[in-house]
Amino acid sequence: MKFAIAFANIGPLAHPRPAVEFAQAAEAAGFESVWAVEHSVVPAGYESTYPYDPSGRMPGPDDSEIPDPLVWLSFLASATSTLKLATGVLILPQRNPMVLAKEVATIDMMSEGRMLLGVGSGWLEEEFDAIGVPFAERGRRTDENVAVLRALWEQDEASFEGEFHSFSNCIVSPKPVEGTIPIHVGGHTPVAARRAGRLGNGFFPAKGNHEELRDLFATARATAEEHGRDPDAIEFTTGGNGVLGSGALAEIEALAELGVDRVIVPSFVFWGNPAEDLARYGEEVIAKSQA
């Protein structure tokens, strides 16, 4: 089982020294990756429903600091050596995929192959309006942008013809270290599960009980088979409060039986005393679960 830190670029970790110290302590404790969230802008007083809290609101005030995940991850790259650098998630339909391909490949090259790209289609309609991307197009743009990224990373001279993007003989250099970058599809709906099955190297539902996760994973696998892909090649990532406390090892074992490959732990549970708390989790949970 792999272990990751989610919500890694918020709260005190939005600032340079705490972020570096936290990432180094997480790496030393045995965590495999850190996953940084994204909102380019948060329209004050938004009315869209945040799907990961019963209140329908993101934690914290609207002006909470959320550093750009790619810039934040690139800052950490030079302060770490094994920790993988992931977006969890980047709002893909809001991004120009040609520019993004260069940015992500550069981080991957400079970190010697440690980049993971977690993507989502987004939920904050007011943010789409402010950026100028039609909210109703977000699903189609997500699918197409994945195809554009892979074309630019994997073809020497890339060409593409789609609904939103068209180009011929375009070169992105540097290329990713391994020739491409794993794309993990975020979301907790059947739509997201099917997208992961069609397009993803991984699937990252950020919430769901065991029964819900079992159904979502089955949907992703079945969709992969329908599209001639290997369902066993899809990496499953999830987490929750169950991976904390006295029942953590039992919950991790149960998640492994569901097919989970990577457990996510929210960063804020370690904010009080990061160095000691991360080290303790490494000794009491990560090491024992991998023994």
CSV table of C-alpha atoms in Angstrom, one decimal:
chain,number,residue,atom,x,y,z
A,1,MET,CA,0.0,0.0,0.0
A,2,LYS,CA,1.2,3.5,-0.8
A,3,PHE,CA,0.5,6.5,1.4
A,4,ALA,CA,-0.1,10.1,0.3
A,5,ILE,CA,-0.8,13.5,1.9
A,6,ALA,CA,-3.9,15.3,0.4
A,7,PHE,CA,-4.8,19.0,0.7
A,8,ALA,CA,-1.0,19.5,0.9
A,9,ASN,CA,-0.9,23.2,-0.2
A,10,ILE,CA,-3.4,24.8,2.1
A,11,GLY,CA,-3.3,26.3,5.6
A,12,PRO,CA,0.2,26.7,7.0
A,13,LEU,CA,1.5,24.6,4.1
A,14,ALA,CA,0.7,27.5,1.7
A,15,HIS,CA,3.9,29.1,3.0
A,16,PRO,CA,7.5,28.2,1.9
A,17,ARG,CA,9.2,27.1,5.1
A,18,PRO,CA,6.4,25.1,6.6
A,19,ALA,CA,5.7,23.4,3.2
A,20,VAL,CA,9.4,22.3,2.9
A,21,GLU,CA,9.7,21.1,6.4
A,22,PHE,CA,6.4,19.2,6.1
A,23,ALA,CA,7.3,17.6,2.8
A,24,GLN,CA,10.7,16.5,4.1
A,25,ALA,CA,9.1,15.0,7.2
A,26,ALA,CA,6.5,13.2,5.2
A,27,GLU,CA,9.2,11.8,2.9
A,28,ALA,CA,11.2,10.6,5.9
A,29,ALA,CA,8.1,9.0,7.4
A,30,GLY,CA,7.5,6.8,4.4
A,31,PHE,CA,4.8,8.8,2.5
A,32,GLU,CA,5.0,8.2,-1.2
A,33,SER,CA,3.4,11.4,-2.5
A,34,VAL,CA,1.8,14.8,-1.8
A,35,TRP,CA,-1.3,15.9,-3.6
A,36,ALA,CA,-2.0,19.7,-4.1
A,37,VAL,CA,-5.4,21.1,-4.7
A,38,GLU,CA,-6.4,23.9,-7.1
A,39,HIS,CA,-8.7,26.9,-7.4
A,40,SER,CA,-7.4,29.7,-9.6
A,41,VAL,CA,-10.0,32.1,-8.3
A,42,VAL,CA,-12.7,31.7,-5.7
A,43,PRO,CA,-15.6,34.0,-6.4
A,44,ALA,CA,-16.7,35.6,-3.1
A,45,GLY,CA,-20.1,34.3,-1.9
A,46,TYR,CA,-20.2,31.5,-4.5
A,47,GLU,CA,-23.5,29.5,-4.5
A,48,SER,CA,-22.2,26.2,-6.1
A,49,THR,CA,-22.3,23.2,-3.8
A,50,TYR,CA,-19.0,21.9,-2.6
A,51,PRO,CA,-19.5,18.1,-2.8
A,52,TYR,CA,-17.0,17.0,-0.1
A,53,ASP,CA,-18.6,18.7,3.0
A,54,PRO,CA,-22.2,18.5,4.3
A,55,SER,CA,-22.2,22.3,4.5
A,56,GLY,CA,-21.8,22.6,0.8
A,57,ARG,CA,-18.9,25.0,1.4
A,58,MET,CA,-15.2,24.6,1.2
A,59,PRO,CA,-13.4,24.6,4.6
A,60,GLY,CA,-12.2,28.1,5.6
A,61,PRO,CA,-13.1,31.5,4.3
A,62,ASP,CA,-13.4,32.4,0.6
A,63,ASP,CA,-10.0,34.2,0.7
A,64,SER,CA,-8.1,31.2,2.1
A,65,GLU,CA,-4.7,30.9,0.5
A,66,ILE,CA,-4.4,28.2,-2.2
A,67,PRO,CA,-1.1,28.5,-4.1
A,68,ASP,CA,-1.0,27.3,-7.7
A,69,PRO,CA,-0.4,23.5,-7.4
A,70,LEU,CA,2.2,23.3,-10.2
A,71,VAL,CA,4.2,26.2,-8.8
A,72,TRP,CA,4.0,24.9,-5.3
A,73,LEU,CA,5.0,21.4,-6.3
A,74,SER,CA,7.9,22.6,-8.4
A,75,PHE,CA,9.1,24.5,-5.3
A,76,LEU,CA,9.1,21.3,-3.3
A,77,ALA,CA,10.8,19.3,-6.0
A,78,SER,CA,14.2,20.6,-5.1
A,79,ALA,CA,13.7,20.1,-1.4
A,80,THR,CA,12.8,16.4,-1.7
A,81,SER,CA,14.3,13.4,-3.5
A,82,THR,CA,11.8,10.5,-3.5
A,83,LEU,CA,8.4,12.1,-2.7
A,84,LYS,CA,6.1,12.1,-5.8
A,85,LEU,CA,4.5,15.3,-6.7
A,86,ALA,CA,0.8,15.2,-7.5
A,87,THR,CA,-2.2,17.4,-8.2
A,88,GLY,CA,-5.2,16.3,-6.4
A,89,VAL,CA,-6.9,17.6,-8.4
A,90,LEU,CA,-6.0,20.1,-11.1
A,91,ILE,CA,-9.2,21.5,-12.8
A,92,LEU,CA,-8.3,20.3,-16.3
A,93,PRO,CA,-11.0,22.0,-18.4
A,94,GLN,CA,-9.9,25.4,-17.1
A,95,ARG,CA,-6.4,24.9,-18.4
A,96,ASN,CA,-4.8,25.3,-21.9
A,97,PRO,CA,-3.6,21.8,-22.4
A,98,MET,CA,-0.7,22.8,-24.7
A,99,VAL,CA,0.7,25.1,-22.1
A,100,LEU,CA,0.0,22.6,-19.3
A,101,ALA,CA,1.8,19.8,-21.2
A,102,LYS,CA,5.0,21.9,-21.1
A,103,GLU,CA,4.6,22.9,-17.5
A,104,VAL,CA,3.9,19.3,-16.2
A,105,ALA,CA,6.7,17.8,-18.4
A,106,THR,CA,9.1,20.4,-17.0
A,107,ILE,CA,8.3,19.6,-13.4
A,108,ASP,CA,8.6,15.9,-14.2
A,109,MET,CA,12.0,16.3,-15.8
A,110,MET,CA,13.4,18.6,-13.1
A,111,SER,CA,12.2,16.2,-10.4
A,112,GLU,CA,13.6,13.2,-12.2
A,113,GLY,CA,10.3,11.6,-13.0
A,114,ARG,CA,8.2,12.2,-9.9
A,115,MET,CA,5.2,14.0,-11.3
A,116,LEU,CA,1.6,12.6,-11.2
A,117,LEU,CA,-1.3,14.5,-12.7
A,118,GLY,CA,-4.6,14.2,-10.9
A,119,VAL,CA,-7.4,15.9,-12.9
A,120,GLY,CA,-11.0,16.7,-12.3
A,121,SER,CA,-13.7,18.4,-14.3
A,122,GLY,CA,-14.6,20.9,-11.6
A,123,TRP,CA,-17.7,21.9,-9.5
A,124,LEU,CA,-17.4,25.6,-8.9
A,125,GLU,CA,-19.5,27.1,-11.7
A,126,GLU,CA,-18.7,30.7,-10.7
A,127,GLU,CA,-15.0,30.0,-11.2
A,128,PHE,CA,-15.6,28.8,-14.7
A,129,ASP,CA,-17.7,31.9,-15.4
A,130,ALA,CA,-14.9,34.1,-14.2
A,131,ILE,CA,-12.2,32.3,-16.2
A,132,GLY,CA,-14.4,32.3,-19.3
A,133,VAL,CA,-14.8,28.5,-19.8
A,134,PRO,CA,-18.4,27.3,-20.3
A,135,PHE,CA,-19.3,25.2,-17.3
A,136,ALA,CA,-21.5,22.9,-19.5
A,137,GLU,CA,-18.5,22.0,-21.6
A,138,ARG,CA,-16.3,20.9,-18.8
A,139,GLY,CA,-16.7,17.1,-19.3
A,140,ARG,CA,-16.0,17.2,-23.0
A,141,ARG,CA,-13.1,19.6,-22.4
A,142,THR,CA,-11.6,17.3,-19.8
A,143,ASP,CA,-11.7,14.3,-22.1
A,144,GLU,CA,-10.2,16.2,-25.0
A,145,ASN,CA,-7.5,17.8,-22.9
A,146,VAL,CA,-6.4,14.4,-21.6
A,147,ALA,CA,-5.9,13.3,-25.3
A,148,VAL,CA,-4.1,16.5,-26.1
A,149,LEU,CA,-1.7,16.1,-23.2
A,150,ARG,CA,-0.8,12.5,-24.2
A,151,ALA,CA,-0.3,13.4,-27.8
A,152,LEU,CA,2.1,16.2,-26.9
A,153,TRP,CA,4.0,14.0,-24.4
A,154,GLU,CA,4.1,10.8,-26.4
A,155,GLN,CA,4.5,12.0,-30.1
A,156,ASP,CA,7.8,13.5,-31.3
A,157,GLU,CA,5.8,15.9,-33.5
A,158,ALA,CA,2.3,15.9,-32.3
A,159,SER,CA,-0.9,16.5,-34.3
A,160,PHE,CA,-4.4,16.6,-33.0
A,161,GLU,CA,-7.9,17.5,-34.3
A,162,GLY,CA,-10.7,17.8,-31.8
A,163,GLU,CA,-13.7,19.9,-30.8
A,164,PHE,CA,-11.7,22.5,-28.9
A,165,HIS,CA,-8.1,22.1,-30.1
A,166,SER,CA,-6.4,21.6,-33.5
A,167,PHE,CA,-2.7,21.6,-34.3
A,168,SER,CA,-0.1,19.9,-36.5
A,169,ASN,CA,3.5,18.9,-36.0
A,170,CYS,CA,4.0,20.5,-32.6
A,171,ILE,CA,6.9,19.6,-30.4
A,172,VAL,CA,6.9,19.7,-26.6
A,173,SER,CA,10.3,19.4,-25.1
A,174,PRO,CA,11.5,18.3,-22.6
A,175,LYS,CA,9.5,15.1,-22.7
A,176,PRO,CA,8.5,13.4,-19.4
A,177,VAL,CA,11.2,11.1,-18.0
A,178,GLU,CA,9.2,7.9,-18.7
A,179,GLY,CA,7.8,9.2,-22.0
A,180,THR,CA,4.4,10.1,-20.4
A,181,ILE,CA,2.9,11.1,-17.1
A,182,PRO,CA,0.3,9.1,-15.2
A,183,ILE,CA,-3.1,10.8,-15.2
A,184,HIS,CA,-5.4,10.1,-12.3
A,185,VAL,CA,-9.1,11.0,-12.7
A,186,GLY,CA,-10.7,12.5,-9.6
A,187,GLY,CA,-14.3,12.4,-8.7
A,188,HIS,CA,-16.8,10.3,-6.8
A,189,THR,CA,-19.6,9.7,-9.4
A,190,PRO,CA,-20.2,7.0,-11.9
A,191,VAL,CA,-19.3,9.6,-14.6
A,192,ALA,CA,-15.9,10.0,-13.1
A,193,ALA,CA,-15.4,6.3,-12.8
A,194,ARG,CA,-16.3,5.7,-16.4
A,195,ARG,CA,-13.8,8.5,-17.4
A,196,ALA,CA,-11.1,6.8,-15.4
A,197,GLY,CA,-11.9,3.5,-17.1
A,198,ARG,CA,-11.7,5.1,-20.6
A,199,LEU,CA,-8.8,7.5,-20.1
A,200,GLY,CA,-7.1,7.2,-16.7
A,201,ASN,CA,-4.0,5.6,-15.4
A,202,GLY,CA,-5.7,6.0,-12.0
A,203,PHE,CA,-9.0,6.8,-10.3
A,204,PHE,CA,-9.2,9.0,-7.2
A,205,PRO,CA,-12.6,9.1,-5.5
A,206,ALA,CA,-12.1,11.4,-2.5
A,207,LYS,CA,-15.1,10.1,-0.7
A,208,GLY,CA,-17.4,7.1,-0.4
A,209,ASN,CA,-18.1,4.2,1.9
A,210,HIS,CA,-16.8,0.7,1.1
A,211,GLU,CA,-19.9,-0.3,-0.8
A,212,GLU,CA,-19.9,2.9,-2.8
A,213,LEU,CA,-16.1,2.5,-3.6
A,214,ARG,CA,-16.7,-1.1,-4.6
A,215,ASP,CA,-19.3,0.0,-7.1
A,216,LEU,CA,-17.2,2.8,-8.5
A,217,PHE,CA,-14.1,0.6,-8.9
A,218,ALA,CA,-16.2,-2.0,-10.6
A,219,THR,CA,-17.6,0.7,-13.0
A,220,ALA,CA,-14.1,1.9,-13.8
A,221,ARG,CA,-12.8,-1.7,-14.4
A,222,ALA,CA,-15.8,-2.6,-16.6
A,223,THR,CA,-15.4,0.6,-18.6
A,224,ALA,CA,-11.7,-0.2,-19.1
A,225,GLU,CA,-12.5,-3.6,-20.5
A,226,GLU,CA,-15.2,-2.2,-22.8
A,227,HIS,CA,-12.6,0.1,-24.3
A,228,GLY,CA,-9.9,-2.6,-24.7
A,229,ARG,CA,-7.8,-1.4,-21.7
A,230,ASP,CA,-6.3,-3.5,-18.9
A,231,PRO,CA,-8.5,-2.9,-15.8
A,232,ASP,CA,-5.7,-4.1,-13.6
A,233,ALA,CA,-3.5,-1.3,-14.8
A,234,ILE,CA,-5.7,1.3,-13.2
A,235,GLU,CA,-4.4,2.5,-9.9
A,236,PHE,CA,-7.0,3.3,-7.2
A,237,THR,CA,-6.5,6.0,-4.6
A,238,THR,CA,-8.8,7.0,-1.8
A,239,GLY,CA,-8.8,7.6,2.0
A,240,GLY,CA,-10.9,9.0,4.8
A,241,ASN,CA,-11.0,9.3,8.6
A,242,GLY,CA,-10.8,5.6,8.9
A,243,VAL,CA,-7.1,5.5,8.1
A,244,LEU,CA,-6.5,7.5,11.3
A,245,GLY,CA,-6.6,6.4,15.0
A,246,SER,CA,-6.7,2.9,16.5
A,247,GLY,CA,-8.6,1.3,13.7
A,248,ALA,CA,-6.3,2.5,10.9
A,249,LEU,CA,-4.6,-0.8,10.1
A,250,ALA,CA,-7.9,-2.6,9.9
A,251,GLU,CA,-9.3,0.0,7.6
A,252,ILE,CA,-6.2,0.0,5.4
A,253,GLU,CA,-6.5,-3.8,5.1
A,254,ALA,CA,-10.2,-3.5,4.2
A,255,LEU,CA,-9.4,-0.9,1.5
A,256,ALA,CA,-6.7,-3.1,0.1
A,257,GLU,CA,-9.2,-5.9,-0.2
A,258,LEU,CA,-11.4,-3.4,-2.3
A,259,GLY,CA,-8.4,-2.9,-4.6
A,260,VAL,CA,-7.1,0.4,-3.3
A,261,ASP,CA,-3.4,1.0,-4.1
A,262,ARG,CA,-2.9,4.3,-2.4
A,263,VAL,CA,-4.3,5.7,0.9
A,264,ILE,CA,-4.8,9.4,1.2
A,265,VAL,CA,-4.4,11.2,4.6
A,266,PRO,CA,-5.4,14.8,4.9
A,267,SER,CA,-2.5,17.2,5.7
A,268,PHE,CA,-4.5,19.1,8.4
A,269,VAL,CA,-4.4,16.1,10.9
A,270,PHE,CA,-0.6,16.7,11.1
A,271,TRP,CA,-0.6,20.5,11.4
A,272,GLY,CA,-0.2,20.7,15.2
A,273,ASN,CA,3.2,19.1,15.4
A,274,PRO,CA,4.1,17.9,11.9
A,275,ALA,CA,7.5,16.4,12.4
A,276,GLU,CA,6.5,14.2,15.4
A,277,ASP,CA,3.0,13.4,14.1
A,278,LEU,CA,4.2,12.4,10.7
A,279,ALA,CA,7.0,10.3,12.1
A,280,ARG,CA,4.6,8.6,14.5
A,281,TYR,CA,2.2,7.8,11.7
A,282,GLY,CA,5.1,6.3,9.7
A,283,GLU,CA,6.1,4.1,12.6
A,284,GLU,CA,2.6,3.0,13.8
A,285,VAL,CA,0.7,2.8,10.5
A,286,ILE,CA,2.9,2.9,7.3
A,287,ALA,CA,5.7,0.6,8.5
A,288,LYS,CA,3.3,-1.9,10.1
A,289,SER,CA,1.0,-2.0,7.1
A,290,GLN,CA,3.9,-2.7,4.8
A,291,ALA,CA,5.5,-5.4,7.1
